[in-house]
Coordinates of C-alpha atoms in Angstrom, one line a residue:
Chain A
M1 CA -168.1 -112.2 30.9
E2 CA -168.7 -113.5 27.3
D3 CA -166.5 -111.9 24.5
N4 CA -169.5 -111.2 22.4
L5 CA -169.8 -107.6 23.3
D6 CA -172.5 -105.4 21.4
C7 CA -170.1 -102.5 20.9
P8 CA -170.9 -99.9 20.9
V9 CA -173.5 -99.8 23.6
V10 CA -176.5 -97.7 22.7
L11 CA -178.4 -96.4 25.6
T12 CA -182.0 -94.7 25.1
G13 CA -182.2 -91.2 25.8
N14 CA -184.9 -89.1 27.6
E15 CA -186.1 -85.5 28.0
H16 CA -183.4 -85.0 30.4
S17 CA -180.7 -85.9 28.2
K18 CA -182.1 -84.1 25.2
F19 CA -182.2 -81.0 27.6
L20 CA -178.5 -81.4 28.6
S21 CA -177.3 -82.1 25.0
K22 CA -179.0 -79.0 24.0
R23 CA -177.7 -76.7 26.9
Y24 CA -174.2 -78.0 26.7
G25 CA -173.9 -78.7 22.8
Y26 CA -173.3 -82.4 22.9
K27 CA -174.5 -85.1 20.8
E28 CA -177.2 -86.7 22.7
W29 CA -175.9 -90.2 22.5
M30 CA -173.0 -89.1 24.5
I31 CA -175.0 -87.5 27.4
S32 CA -177.6 -90.6 27.5
R33 CA -174.3 -92.6 28.2
F34 CA -172.7 -90.1 30.6
L35 CA -175.7 -90.1 32.8
N36 CA -175.3 -93.9 33.2
F37 CA -171.8 -94.1 34.2
I38 CA -170.3 -90.8 35.0
P39 CA -170.4 -89.8 38.9
H40 CA -172.0 -86.5 39.4
P41 CA -172.7 -86.2 35.5
E42 CA -174.4 -82.7 35.4
K43 CA -171.7 -81.3 37.5
M44 CA -169.0 -82.5 35.3
L45 CA -170.9 -81.1 32.1
D46 CA -171.1 -77.7 33.9
Y47 CA -167.4 -77.9 34.8
V48 CA -166.1 -79.0 31.5
H49 CA -168.3 -76.3 29.8
D50 CA -166.2 -73.5 31.7
S51 CA -162.7 -73.1 30.6
K52 CA -162.0 -71.3 33.6
N53 CA -161.7 -74.7 35.2
L54 CA -158.7 -75.8 33.0
H55 CA -155.8 -77.3 34.8
Y56 CA -152.1 -77.1 33.5
Y57 CA -149.6 -79.2 34.6
I58 CA -145.8 -79.6 33.9
R59 CA -143.4 -82.6 34.3
V60 CA -139.9 -81.8 35.3
N61 CA -137.5 -83.6 33.1
T62 CA -135.3 -85.0 35.7
L63 CA -132.7 -86.1 32.6
R64 CA -131.8 -82.2 32.6
T65 CA -132.6 -80.6 35.7
N66 CA -134.5 -81.3 39.3
P67 CA -137.7 -80.2 40.5
Q68 CA -136.7 -77.7 43.1
E69 CA -134.4 -75.9 40.7
L70 CA -137.0 -75.7 37.8
K71 CA -139.4 -74.3 40.4
R72 CA -136.5 -71.7 41.7
R73 CA -136.2 -70.6 38.1
L74 CA -139.9 -70.5 37.1
D75 CA -140.8 -68.6 40.6
E76 CA -138.3 -66.0 39.3
K77 CA -140.0 -65.7 36.2
G78 CA -143.5 -65.2 37.9
Y79 CA -144.9 -68.5 37.5
L80 CA -146.8 -70.1 40.3
L81 CA -146.4 -73.4 40.8
R82 CA -148.2 -75.8 43.1
E83 CA -147.0 -79.3 44.1
T84 CA -149.0 -82.3 43.4
I85 CA -149.0 -85.9 44.3
L86 CA -146.2 -86.6 42.2
K87 CA -142.9 -85.1 43.1
E88 CA -142.0 -84.0 39.5
V89 CA -145.1 -82.8 38.5
F90 CA -146.3 -79.3 39.4
E91 CA -149.4 -77.5 38.6
I92 CA -149.0 -74.4 37.0
K93 CA -151.5 -71.4 37.9
N94 CA -150.6 -69.1 35.5
P95 CA -149.6 -70.6 32.1
G96 CA -149.3 -67.6 30.6
F97 CA -150.8 -64.8 28.6
G98 CA -152.0 -66.1 25.3
G99 CA -152.4 -69.6 26.8
I100 CA -150.8 -72.9 25.7
Q101 CA -150.8 -74.2 22.2
I102 CA -151.8 -77.8 21.9
K103 CA -150.2 -78.5 19.0
D104 CA -151.2 -82.1 18.5
T105 CA -154.9 -81.3 18.7
G106 CA -154.4 -78.2 16.7
I107 CA -156.2 -76.2 19.6
T108 CA -155.2 -73.1 21.3
I109 CA -156.3 -72.6 24.8
G110 CA -156.0 -68.6 24.9
R111 CA -156.9 -67.2 28.0
Q112 CA -155.7 -64.4 30.3
N113 CA -154.2 -65.3 33.6
N114 CA -157.0 -64.3 35.5
D115 CA -159.2 -66.5 33.9
V116 CA -157.2 -69.2 35.2
N117 CA -158.4 -68.6 38.7
N118 CA -160.4 -71.3 39.7
D119 CA -163.0 -69.9 41.9
N120 CA -165.8 -72.2 41.4
K121 CA -163.8 -75.3 41.8
D122 CA -164.5 -76.3 45.3
A123 CA -168.4 -75.9 44.4
V124 CA -168.2 -78.9 41.9
T125 CA -165.5 -80.9 43.5
T126 CA -166.3 -83.9 45.2
P127 CA -165.3 -85.7 47.2
K128 CA -162.2 -84.2 48.8
D129 CA -160.3 -87.5 49.1
Y130 CA -160.1 -87.7 45.4
D131 CA -158.7 -84.4 45.0
L132 CA -155.0 -84.8 43.5
Q133 CA -153.7 -81.4 44.4
S134 CA -151.9 -80.4 47.3
S135 CA -153.2 -77.0 47.8
K136 CA -155.6 -74.4 46.5
D137 CA -155.4 -71.5 44.3
D138 CA -153.9 -68.1 45.3
D139 CA -153.4 -65.1 43.7
L140 CA -152.3 -65.6 40.3
G141 CA -149.8 -62.4 40.0
S142 CA -148.9 -60.5 36.8
K143 CA -149.3 -61.7 32.9
Q144 CA -146.4 -63.9 32.1
P145 CA -145.3 -65.4 28.6
S146 CA -146.7 -68.4 27.7
I147 CA -145.2 -71.4 29.6
G148 CA -144.5 -73.0 26.4
S149 CA -142.1 -70.6 25.5
T150 CA -139.5 -70.1 28.1
I151 CA -135.8 -70.9 27.7
E152 CA -136.4 -73.6 30.3
Y153 CA -139.0 -75.2 27.8
L154 CA -136.7 -75.0 25.0
K155 CA -133.8 -76.7 26.8
G156 CA -136.2 -79.5 27.7
Y157 CA -136.2 -79.1 31.3
Y158 CA -140.0 -79.8 31.6
Y159 CA -142.9 -81.1 29.5
I160 CA -146.4 -79.8 29.7
Q161 CA -148.4 -82.8 30.2
D162 CA -151.5 -83.6 32.3
L163 CA -151.3 -85.2 35.7
S164 CA -153.4 -88.2 34.8
S165 CA -150.9 -89.1 31.9
C166 CA -148.0 -88.8 34.3
I167 CA -149.7 -91.1 36.9
A168 CA -149.9 -93.8 34.0
V169 CA -146.1 -93.8 33.5
E170 CA -145.5 -93.8 37.5
E171 CA -147.5 -96.9 37.6
L172 CA -145.2 -98.8 35.3
E173 CA -143.0 -99.5 38.1
I174 CA -139.7 -98.3 36.7
H175 CA -137.0 -97.9 39.3
A176 CA -134.4 -95.3 38.5
G177 CA -131.7 -96.4 36.3
S178 CA -133.2 -100.0 35.9
D179 CA -132.2 -101.7 32.6
L180 CA -135.8 -102.6 31.7
V181 CA -136.9 -103.0 27.9
V182 CA -140.1 -100.9 27.5
L183 CA -142.3 -100.7 24.6
D184 CA -144.5 -97.5 24.0
M185 CA -147.1 -98.8 21.3
A186 CA -148.6 -95.2 20.3
A187 CA -145.6 -93.0 21.4
A188 CA -146.3 -89.4 19.4
P189 CA -145.8 -86.7 20.7
G190 CA -143.5 -88.2 23.3
G191 CA -144.8 -87.1 26.6
K192 CA -145.0 -90.6 28.3
T193 CA -141.9 -91.9 26.1
T194 CA -139.8 -88.9 27.5
H195 CA -141.1 -89.7 31.1
I196 CA -140.4 -93.3 30.8
A197 CA -136.9 -92.3 29.7
Q198 CA -136.2 -90.1 32.7
K199 CA -137.7 -92.9 34.8
L200 CA -134.8 -95.2 33.5
D201 CA -132.3 -92.5 33.6
N202 CA -131.6 -92.9 30.2
K203 CA -130.6 -96.6 30.6
G204 CA -132.4 -99.6 29.5
A205 CA -134.4 -99.0 25.8
I206 CA -137.5 -97.8 25.0
F207 CA -139.0 -98.9 21.6
A208 CA -141.5 -96.2 20.5
C209 CA -143.8 -97.1 18.1
E210 CA -145.7 -94.4 15.9
L211 CA -147.5 -95.4 12.8
N212 CA -148.6 -91.9 12.0
S213 CA -146.0 -90.4 10.0
N214 CA -147.2 -86.7 10.6
R215 CA -147.0 -87.2 14.3
L216 CA -143.6 -88.4 14.2
A217 CA -142.0 -85.1 13.8
S218 CA -143.3 -83.9 17.2
L219 CA -142.2 -87.5 18.8
L220 CA -138.4 -86.9 17.4
F221 CA -138.5 -83.3 18.6
N222 CA -139.4 -83.9 22.1
L223 CA -136.9 -87.0 22.3
S224 CA -134.3 -84.5 21.1
R225 CA -135.5 -81.5 23.4
C226 CA -135.5 -83.8 26.4
F227 CA -132.1 -85.4 25.6
V228 CA -133.5 -88.7 25.5
Q229 CA -130.9 -91.3 24.3
N230 CA -132.2 -94.5 25.1
T231 CA -135.1 -94.7 22.4
I232 CA -135.5 -96.6 19.3
V233 CA -138.2 -95.0 17.0
L234 CA -140.3 -97.3 14.8
N235 CA -142.8 -96.1 12.1
I236 CA -144.6 -99.4 12.1
K237 CA -148.2 -100.6 13.2
A238 CA -148.3 -101.3 16.8
E239 CA -150.5 -104.2 16.2
E240 CA -147.7 -105.9 14.4
I241 CA -145.1 -105.6 17.1
N242 CA -145.1 -109.2 17.6
E243 CA -143.6 -109.8 14.0
L244 CA -140.3 -108.3 15.3
E245 CA -140.1 -111.2 17.9
L246 CA -139.0 -108.7 20.7
Q247 CA -140.1 -109.2 24.2
F248 CA -140.6 -106.3 26.8
D249 CA -140.4 -105.9 30.4
R250 CA -143.0 -103.1 30.3
V251 CA -145.5 -102.0 27.9
L252 CA -147.4 -98.8 27.7
L253 CA -150.5 -98.7 25.3
D254 CA -151.8 -95.3 25.7
A255 CA -154.4 -96.2 23.0
P256 CA -155.7 -94.1 20.2
C257 CA -159.2 -93.3 21.4
T258 CA -162.4 -90.9 20.8
C259 CA -160.8 -88.6 23.5
E260 CA -163.9 -87.7 25.4
G261 CA -161.7 -86.9 28.1
I262 CA -160.2 -83.7 26.7
I263 CA -163.3 -82.3 25.3
M264 CA -162.5 -79.5 27.9
K265 CA -159.4 -78.8 25.8
D266 CA -161.2 -79.3 22.4
H267 CA -164.7 -78.5 22.5
S268 CA -165.2 -79.8 18.7
R269 CA -164.9 -83.4 20.2
K270 CA -168.6 -82.9 21.5
K271 CA -169.9 -83.3 18.3
S272 CA -166.9 -84.5 16.0
R273 CA -167.4 -88.2 17.3
N274 CA -170.1 -90.6 16.3
L275 CA -170.8 -94.3 17.4
V276 CA -168.9 -95.8 14.3
D277 CA -165.9 -93.9 15.6
L278 CA -166.3 -95.4 19.0
E279 CA -166.6 -99.0 17.3
T280 CA -163.6 -98.3 15.3
C281 CA -161.4 -97.4 18.3
S282 CA -162.6 -100.1 20.3
N283 CA -161.8 -102.7 17.8
R284 CA -158.5 -101.4 17.1
Q285 CA -157.7 -101.1 21.0
K286 CA -158.9 -104.8 21.3
K287 CA -156.1 -105.8 18.7
M288 CA -153.4 -103.6 20.3
I289 CA -153.9 -104.8 23.7
I290 CA -153.5 -108.3 22.8
S291 CA -150.4 -107.7 20.6
G292 CA -149.0 -105.7 23.6
F293 CA -149.8 -108.4 26.0
D294 CA -148.1 -111.1 23.5
V295 CA -145.0 -109.4 23.5
L296 CA -145.0 -109.0 27.4
K297 CA -142.3 -111.1 29.1
P298 CA -143.6 -113.4 32.2
N299 CA -144.2 -111.0 35.3
G300 CA -144.2 -108.1 33.0
L301 CA -146.5 -105.1 33.3
L302 CA -148.6 -103.6 30.8
I303 CA -150.2 -100.2 31.4
Y304 CA -153.5 -99.4 29.5
C305 CA -154.7 -96.3 29.3
T306 CA -157.2 -93.7 27.4
C307 CA -158.4 -90.5 27.5
S308 CA -161.8 -91.4 27.1
F309 CA -164.7 -92.4 29.4
A310 CA -166.4 -94.8 27.2
P311 CA -166.6 -98.2 28.8
E312 CA -166.3 -99.8 25.4
E313 CA -162.7 -98.1 25.2
N314 CA -161.7 -99.1 28.6
E315 CA -163.3 -101.7 31.3
M316 CA -164.6 -103.7 27.9
I317 CA -161.1 -103.7 26.4
I318 CA -159.6 -104.9 29.5
Q319 CA -162.3 -107.7 29.8
H320 CA -161.5 -108.6 26.1
L321 CA -157.7 -109.4 27.3
L322 CA -159.0 -111.1 30.3
N323 CA -161.2 -113.4 28.3
N324 CA -158.4 -114.1 26.0
H325 CA -155.4 -114.6 28.1
K326 CA -155.9 -116.6 31.4
D327 CA -152.4 -115.4 32.2
A328 CA -153.5 -111.7 32.6
K329 CA -154.0 -110.3 35.9
I330 CA -155.2 -106.9 36.8
E331 CA -153.3 -105.2 39.7
P332 CA -154.3 -102.5 41.8
L333 CA -153.5 -98.5 40.9
N334 CA -152.7 -96.1 43.6
Y335 CA -154.7 -93.1 42.3
G336 CA -158.3 -92.4 40.9
M337 CA -161.6 -93.5 41.2
D338 CA -162.7 -97.4 40.9
G339 CA -163.4 -98.9 37.3
L340 CA -166.7 -99.9 36.4
T341 CA -167.7 -103.5 37.4
S342 CA -170.8 -103.1 35.1
F343 CA -172.2 -101.6 32.1
S344 CA -175.7 -101.8 30.7
K345 CA -176.3 -105.4 30.5
Y346 CA -172.5 -106.6 31.0
Q347 CA -170.9 -107.7 34.2
F348 CA -167.1 -107.3 34.3
D349 CA -164.4 -109.1 36.0
K350 CA -164.5 -108.5 39.9
K351 CA -161.0 -107.1 40.0
M352 CA -162.1 -104.4 37.3
V353 CA -162.6 -102.4 40.6
H354 CA -158.8 -102.3 40.6
T355 CA -158.8 -100.2 37.4
K356 CA -159.1 -96.4 37.8
R357 CA -160.9 -93.6 36.3
F358 CA -160.1 -89.8 36.3
Y359 CA -162.6 -87.4 35.9
P360 CA -162.0 -83.7 35.5
H361 CA -164.7 -82.2 37.9
I362 CA -163.3 -84.8 40.7
H363 CA -159.8 -84.9 40.0
S364 CA -158.8 -81.6 38.1
T365 CA -157.3 -83.8 35.1
N366 CA -158.3 -84.7 31.7
G367 CA -160.8 -87.4 31.7
F368 CA -158.7 -90.6 31.9
F369 CA -158.7 -94.6 32.3
I370 CA -155.7 -96.6 33.5
A371 CA -155.5 -100.2 33.8
K372 CA -152.3 -102.2 35.1
I373 CA -152.0 -105.7 33.9
R374 CA -149.4 -108.3 35.3
K375 CA -148.5 -111.3 33.0
K376 CA -148.4 -114.1 35.4
P377 CA -145.0 -116.2 35.5
N378 CA -144.8 -119.3 33.6
Chain B
M1 CA -130.8 -96.1 5.3
T2 CA -130.1 -98.5 8.3
F3 CA -128.1 -97.3 11.0
R4 CA -124.6 -98.8 11.3
N5 CA -121.3 -98.8 13.4
L6 CA -118.6 -96.3 12.8
T7 CA -116.1 -97.1 10.1
N8 CA -112.4 -96.6 11.0
L9 CA -112.3 -93.3 9.4
E10 CA -115.7 -91.8 10.8
E11 CA -114.2 -93.0 14.2
T12 CA -110.9 -91.4 13.7
I13 CA -112.8 -88.1 12.5
L14 CA -115.1 -88.1 15.5
K15 CA -112.2 -89.3 17.8
R16 CA -110.3 -85.9 16.7
S17 CA -113.6 -83.7 17.3
F18 CA -114.1 -85.1 20.8
N19 CA -110.3 -84.4 21.4
N20 CA -110.9 -80.6 20.0
W21 CA -113.7 -80.0 22.2
G22 CA -112.1 -81.4 25.2
I23 CA -114.1 -84.4 25.8
F24 CA -112.1 -87.2 24.3
E25 CA -112.5 -89.4 27.7
I26 CA -116.2 -90.0 27.1
F27 CA -115.7 -91.2 23.6
G28 CA -115.5 -94.6 24.8
T29 CA -118.5 -94.5 27.0
L30 CA -121.0 -93.8 24.2
R31 CA -122.6 -96.1 21.5
I32 CA -122.3 -94.2 18.4
L33 CA -124.0 -95.0 15.4
T34 CA -124.2 -93.4 12.0
R35 CA -126.7 -93.2 9.1
T36 CA -126.3 -91.8 5.8
L37 CA -128.6 -88.9 5.2
V38 CA -128.3 -88.1 1.8
L39 CA -126.3 -88.3 -1.2
N40 CA -125.0 -85.0 -3.1
A41 CA -124.0 -85.3 -6.5
T42 CA -120.8 -83.2 -7.4
I43 CA -121.6 -82.6 -10.7
S44 CA -124.8 -80.6 -11.7
D45 CA -126.6 -80.8 -15.2
Q46 CA -126.6 -77.1 -16.7
N47 CA -129.5 -77.9 -18.7
T48 CA -131.8 -78.6 -16.0
N49 CA -130.6 -76.1 -13.8
V50 CA -130.1 -78.8 -11.1
S51 CA -128.3 -77.8 -8.0
K52 CA -125.4 -79.7 -6.9
H53 CA -126.4 -80.2 -3.7
D54 CA -129.7 -82.1 -4.6
A55 CA -130.4 -85.0 -2.9
I56 CA -131.6 -88.5 -3.2
P57 CA -134.2 -89.4 -0.5
N58 CA -133.1 -91.8 2.2
K59 CA -135.5 -94.6 1.6
I60 CA -134.4 -94.5 -1.7
L61 CA -130.8 -95.1 -1.0
S62 CA -131.8 -97.6 1.6
H63 CA -132.9 -100.0 -1.0
N64 CA -129.6 -99.5 -2.5
S65 CA -127.7 -100.1 0.3
C66 CA -129.5 -103.3 1.0
G67 CA -128.1 -105.0 -2.1
N68 CA -126.7 -104.2 -5.3
S69 CA -127.0 -101.8 -8.1
S70 CA -129.8 -103.3 -9.5
S71 CA -132.2 -102.4 -6.8
N72 CA -135.6 -101.7 -8.3
A73 CA -136.0 -98.3 -6.3
I74 CA -132.7 -96.9 -7.5
E75 CA -133.5 -97.8 -11.0
K76 CA -136.8 -96.3 -10.8
Y77 CA -135.4 -93.2 -9.3
N78 CA -132.8 -92.9 -12.0
N79 CA -135.4 -93.2 -14.7
N80 CA -137.5 -90.5 -13.5
Y81 CA -134.5 -88.3 -12.8
Q82 CA -132.6 -89.2 -15.9
G83 CA -130.1 -86.5 -17.0
R84 CA -130.3 -84.7 -13.8
F85 CA -127.3 -86.5 -12.4
H86 CA -124.3 -87.8 -14.2
T87 CA -123.1 -90.3 -11.6
L88 CA -126.1 -92.1 -10.0
T89 CA -126.1 -95.2 -11.3
I90 CA -123.3 -96.4 -9.3
G91 CA -123.4 -99.3 -7.0
Y92 CA -122.4 -99.3 -3.4
S93 CA -121.0 -102.4 -1.6
K94 CA -123.2 -102.8 1.1
G95 CA -124.2 -99.2 1.5
I96 CA -120.8 -98.3 3.2
E97 CA -118.0 -97.6 0.7
P98 CA -118.6 -96.0 -2.8
S99 CA -117.5 -97.9 -5.5
E100 CA -114.6 -96.3 -8.0
S101 CA -117.3 -94.4 -10.0
G102 CA -118.9 -92.9 -6.9
K103 CA -116.0 -91.1 -5.9
N104 CA -117.7 -87.7 -7.1
I105 CA -120.7 -88.3 -4.8
K106 CA -120.4 -86.8 -1.3
R107 CA -122.5 -88.1 1.3
T108 CA -123.5 -86.6 4.8
E109 CA -123.6 -89.0 7.7
E110 CA -125.8 -88.3 10.5
V111 CA -124.1 -89.2 13.8
F112 CA -126.1 -90.6 16.8
V113 CA -125.2 -91.4 20.3
H114 CA -127.3 -94.3 22.1
S115 CA -127.1 -95.5 25.6
N116 CA -128.0 -98.9 25.2
V117 CA -125.2 -101.1 24.0
K118 CA -127.0 -104.5 24.0
Y119 CA -128.5 -104.3 20.6
E120 CA -126.6 -105.4 17.6
N121 CA -126.4 -103.8 14.2
I122 CA -128.5 -106.6 13.0
L123 CA -131.6 -105.8 15.0
F124 CA -131.2 -102.4 13.8
K125 CA -131.4 -103.6 10.2
K126 CA -134.5 -105.9 11.0
L127 CA -136.3 -102.9 12.4
N128 CA -135.5 -100.4 10.2
P129 CA -136.2 -97.4 12.8
V130 CA -136.7 -94.0 12.3
I131 CA -134.3 -92.8 14.9
I132 CA -132.0 -94.7 17.6
G133 CA -130.9 -92.1 20.4
L134 CA -129.8 -88.7 20.0
K135 CA -128.4 -86.9 16.9
I136 CA -125.1 -85.3 17.8
G137 CA -124.0 -83.9 14.4
T138 CA -123.2 -84.8 10.8
I139 CA -120.1 -86.0 9.0
K140 CA -119.4 -84.5 5.7
N141 CA -116.5 -84.5 3.6
K142 CA -114.2 -86.1 6.4
K143 CA -115.4 -83.1 9.0
F144 CA -117.7 -83.7 11.8
S145 CA -120.1 -80.7 12.3
P146 CA -121.4 -80.6 15.7
G147 CA -125.0 -80.3 16.7
L148 CA -126.7 -78.5 19.8
N149 CA -127.0 -81.9 21.6
F150 CA -122.8 -82.4 21.0
A151 CA -122.4 -78.9 22.6
E152 CA -124.4 -80.3 25.6
F153 CA -122.2 -83.0 26.1
V154 CA -119.1 -80.6 25.8
V155 CA -120.4 -78.3 28.4
K156 CA -121.4 -81.2 30.8
H157 CA -118.1 -83.1 30.5
N158 CA -115.4 -80.2 29.8
R159 CA -115.9 -78.6 33.1
N160 CA -112.7 -76.3 32.4
M161 CA -114.3 -74.5 29.8
D162 CA -111.4 -75.6 27.6
Y163 CA -113.3 -74.9 24.5
P164 CA -114.5 -71.9 22.4
Y165 CA -117.4 -70.3 23.7
V166 CA -119.0 -66.9 24.5
I167 CA -121.4 -66.2 27.5
I168 CA -124.2 -63.7 26.4
N169 CA -126.4 -61.4 28.4
T170 CA -130.1 -62.2 29.1
K171 CA -131.3 -59.8 26.5
A172 CA -129.3 -61.2 23.7
E173 CA -130.3 -64.6 24.9
N174 CA -133.9 -64.0 24.3
L175 CA -132.9 -62.7 20.7
I176 CA -130.8 -65.6 19.8
V177 CA -133.7 -68.0 20.2
F178 CA -135.3 -66.4 17.3
G179 CA -132.2 -66.8 15.2
R180 CA -130.6 -63.3 15.7
D181 CA -126.9 -62.9 15.6
I182 CA -124.7 -61.8 18.6
M183 CA -123.3 -58.2 18.9
G184 CA -120.1 -57.6 20.6
S185 CA -121.8 -55.7 23.5
S186 CA -124.1 -58.5 24.6
I187 CA -121.0 -60.8 25.4
L188 CA -120.4 -61.1 29.1
S189 CA -117.2 -63.2 28.8
F190 CA -115.8 -65.5 26.2
F191 CA -112.8 -68.0 25.4
K192 CA -109.5 -66.3 25.2
D193 CA -108.0 -68.0 22.4
I194 CA -111.1 -67.9 20.2
K195 CA -110.2 -67.6 16.5
E196 CA -111.5 -66.1 13.5
N197 CA -114.2 -68.1 11.7
Q198 CA -114.3 -70.4 14.6
Q199 CA -117.3 -72.5 15.7
V200 CA -118.3 -71.7 19.1
I201 CA -120.8 -72.6 21.9
I202 CA -123.1 -69.9 22.7
L203 CA -123.9 -70.0 26.4
N204 CA -126.3 -67.9 28.5
H205 CA -125.4 -66.6 32.1
N206 CA -126.4 -69.9 33.7
K207 CA -123.7 -71.5 31.1
E208 CA -126.4 -73.6 29.4
V209 CA -126.3 -74.0 25.7
I210 CA -128.5 -71.8 24.0
G211 CA -126.9 -72.1 20.2
L212 CA -123.9 -72.4 18.0
G213 CA -122.1 -69.7 16.3
K214 CA -119.1 -68.6 14.3
S215 CA -116.9 -66.0 15.0
R216 CA -116.1 -63.0 12.9
Y217 CA -113.0 -61.8 14.9
S218 CA -110.6 -63.5 17.2
G219 CA -109.4 -62.8 20.7
S220 CA -111.0 -59.6 22.2
L221 CA -112.3 -58.0 19.0
I222 CA -115.1 -60.3 19.7
I223 CA -116.4 -57.8 22.1
Q224 CA -116.4 -54.9 20.0
P225 CA -119.6 -52.8 20.4
N226 CA -122.2 -51.9 18.2
I227 CA -121.3 -54.8 15.4
I228 CA -122.1 -58.3 15.0
T229 CA -119.2 -60.5 16.0
I230 CA -120.7 -63.9 16.1
D231 CA -122.9 -65.4 13.6
T232 CA -125.5 -67.7 15.0
T233 CA -125.7 -70.8 12.9
Q234 CA -128.1 -73.0 15.2
D235 CA -130.1 -72.1 18.3
I236 CA -132.6 -73.9 20.5
G237 CA -135.3 -71.9 19.3
T238 CA -135.5 -72.1 15.6
Y239 CA -133.0 -75.2 15.6
Y240 CA -135.8 -77.5 16.7
L241 CA -138.5 -75.7 14.9
K242 CA -136.4 -76.2 11.6
S243 CA -135.7 -79.9 12.5
E244 CA -139.1 -80.4 13.4
N245 CA -140.3 -79.1 9.9
R246 CA -137.5 -80.7 8.0
L247 CA -138.4 -84.0 9.4
S248 CA -141.9 -83.7 8.7
K249 CA -141.4 -83.0 5.4
S250 CA -138.7 -85.6 4.7
I251 CA -140.8 -88.5 6.5
D252 CA -143.7 -87.7 4.3
K253 CA -141.4 -87.5 1.4
N254 CA -139.8 -90.8 1.8
I255 CA -142.9 -92.4 2.4
G256 CA -144.4 -90.9 -1.0
H257 CA -141.3 -92.5 -2.9
L258 CA -142.2 -95.9 -1.1
L259 CA -145.6 -95.7 -2.7

């Protein structure tokens, strides 16, 4: 595919997209796009519209405890934990009265326990093969204090983090205690950084970049809470990382994006973003992925992810990398639905099918995109 | 201010502390770095009513530490704050040892543990990182003040519990994370040689660090009912919140000064 991409792609709406945008409170350009590339788009809109469908996950910090021990302690406190495809990640069915404060987006998800009950999940979840959970809902028990205010949380025994984010780190192929040097290009608030640290068992080194000084505090807080000792935090523009003349075994680029995938947690994003934002994000992501790939060692791995559905922030970014680096190779991932091989008039590389997408109504996670890129050896 | 290896004096101070807390054997296994946090002027100006503990922002100091006393940043700072401090125009030799005229200035050094030993100081100077590794405490006035992360090391490595501690009940645990002090009746067990005005590690019934405190009494007087016997100085709840707020303000402040 040529690199001369029209970004963003504007798709013409119709009566149906107008109706849906009015019904669910989105901008129409978003809906007209969703109808083109999201599987069962109306089911997703319906699913996202209902906050009862929100799922909460916690990742056990194995630097401080182990999954069995934490599960036992939280069970004793009345929390209902369900296993997921990742052994250190649990879905929490009753995150607590008052809900979870999502500080970084400034949102409070305030709900009572019974609201978490996911009665209509089966009705909208298709197909079963893609369901990442190992079990279904049970009775949710009594009201609990928020899962973000327990002693175990303050002690850093777990991190409240979406399953899809955990999968991104899982795909970095970090074996326990290996002496790898990892770059996290947009680190705050530290969910993935602390996950990498536990994968490395506090060995190796993580260079965590965060440009936004307001977000640095949350990163430092979480690193300290989770007892992470192998991180070097840099307040720099990730696009300029190559100026430091460092090389990395692994690069994680959880790129700043329009966050379409977390509309369920932040309804303001139905209307707060416009096509200019999409273009701005896309342009920055292109610069970031090139910089990240430049500092990758031969045979090293780069994971690119966003919490957006937009192909301009996902497949098109990967295509941009492939067009500019012949030594970049897409590798298959273990979870999620296949990435798009075409969008509008554009045809992507055949291997784009190996990138993966996550949808709330299918995977019970945030909307998410992950691509795994290996730099071919010299 | 850049991160650097320990000076001989700092190493001695830390070794003594590690020894006092019963974890001397792990000292050699850790890579320990320090960074100057603030300068505190010991002489205050009565006219401007400036406290003797007013601090110079880190970034201003880092300019000074990189070269000699003629740094533009420090000059600018001194011009702006003329008359507030009597001893701020002093120079430093590479930011480590104060000059003759700087003896009245007391510094606080932040102490960090980093698990990777393969990176040299020269890289840290080049990168100018915000944080390296885990902060375990501070050195001030030739004395090490442990933080909660240091207490974690103590609890993990001193299995004999041969250090000042108190174990508190669950009710008190839930109050302490909101900064409350400890009543004698909340203490389930304690280090028998505890002294008055001694720093103690506050543990919950699972023997996990909940906070740090200072004892008001010695020995078994620590469990006197109905009175506060331990003042909580740091705890895992407010400690992190304060830390988060402080860092946020300090970072913004520093960036403002850089501009």
